[in-house]
C-alpha positions as a Python dict, from the first residue, in 0.01 Angstrom:
ca = {
    (1, 'M'): (0, 0, 0),
    (2, 'K'): (-32, 377, -17),
    (3, 'K'): (147, 566, -292),
    (4, 'V'): (411, 796, -136),
    (5, 'R'): (556, 955, -449),
    (6, 'N'): (458, 1323, -459),
    (7, 'E'): (498, 1468, -809),
    (8, 'Q'): (448, 1825, -689),
    (9, 'I'): (735, 1801, -439),
    (10, 'I'): (961, 1627, -693),
    (11, 'K'): (904, 1907, -943),
    (12, 'A'): (946, 2179, -679),
    (13, 'L'): (1271, 2023, -560),
    (14, 'G'): (1399, 2008, -918),
    (15, 'Q'): (1317, 2375, -965),
    (16, 'R'): (1491, 2454, -635),
    (17, 'V'): (1808, 2278, -751),
    (18, 'R'): (1794, 2465, -1082),
    (19, 'D'): (1743, 2800, -908),
    (20, 'L'): (2032, 2743, -667),
    (21, 'R'): (2258, 2630, -952),
    (22, 'S'): (2167, 2941, -1153),
    (23, 'D'): (2221, 3168, -852),
    (24, 'K'): (2573, 3027, -821),
    (25, 'K'): (2625, 3068, -1197),
    (26, 'L'): (2707, 2700, -1246),
    (27, 'S'): (2635, 2505, -1561),
    (28, 'M'): (2464, 2171, -1527),
    (29, 'E'): (2786, 2002, -1634),
    (30, 'K'): (2988, 2184, -1365),
    (31, 'L'): (2741, 2108, -1086),
    (32, 'A'): (2729, 1743, -1189),
    (33, 'E'): (3108, 1732, -1181),
    (34, 'L'): (3128, 1907, -841),
    (35, 'S'): (2861, 1673, -703),
    (36, 'G'): (3005, 1353, -848),
    (37, 'I'): (2683, 1261, -1024),
    (38, 'D'): (2601, 1201, -1388),
    (39, 'Y'): (2494, 1506, -1592),
    (40, 'R'): (2184, 1320, -1715),
    (41, 'Q'): (2080, 1240, -1358),
    (42, 'L'): (2101, 1610, -1270),
    (43, 'S'): (1895, 1692, -1577),
    (44, 'Y'): (1621, 1447, -1471),
    (45, 'I'): (1622, 1594, -1120),
    (46, 'E'): (1592, 1953, -1243),
    (47, 'L'): (1311, 1857, -1479),
    (48, 'G'): (1125, 1685, -1195),
    (49, 'Q'): (1135, 1353, -1377),
    (50, 'T'): (1301, 1150, -1102),
    (51, 'D'): (1271, 1115, -728),
    (52, 'A'): (1630, 1176, -613),
    (53, 'S'): (1770, 968, -330),
    (54, 'L'): (1890, 1125, -8),
    (55, 'S'): (2252, 1046, -96),
    (56, 'T'): (2211, 1218, -435),
    (57, 'L'): (2059, 1524, -271),
    (58, 'Y'): (2347, 1528, -22),
    (59, 'A'): (2596, 1513, -311),
    (60, 'L'): (2418, 1804, -482),
    (61, 'C'): (2433, 2004, -160),
    (62, 'N'): (2807, 1943, -143),
    (63, 'G'): (2840, 2059, -504),
    (64, 'L'): (2635, 2370, -431),
    (65, 'N'): (2813, 2425, -98),
    (66, 'I'): (2485, 2440, 93),
    (67, 'S'): (2320, 2233, 367),
    (68, 'L'): (2039, 1985, 317),
    (69, 'T'): (1829, 2216, 532),
    (70, 'E'): (1882, 2501, 286),
    (71, 'L'): (1795, 2280, -9),
    (72, 'M'): (1482, 2145, 156),
    (73, 'D'): (1351, 2480, 284),
    (74, 'I'): (978, 2418, 290),
    (75, 'N'): (904, 2779, 195),
    (76, 'T'): (1077, 2728, -140),
    (77, 'L'): (920, 2391, -219),
    (78, 'K'): (571, 2512, -304),
}
């Protein structure tokens, strides 16, 4: 079976979440609260240490008040 985990994308997505959170001047604790996820889970995502599920990414988008399309903008995930 082929390995599908892409470390580069996971790290880029984590950085994208961190950048969007910073742009909105939200602390990690506040974004976790707004998203309904655990603070530690958000930390692992931002550090690129976990491959977030689609439902978690959707929750983060709700917390950031953005669309999944905006989060996953291919031009920002390099």
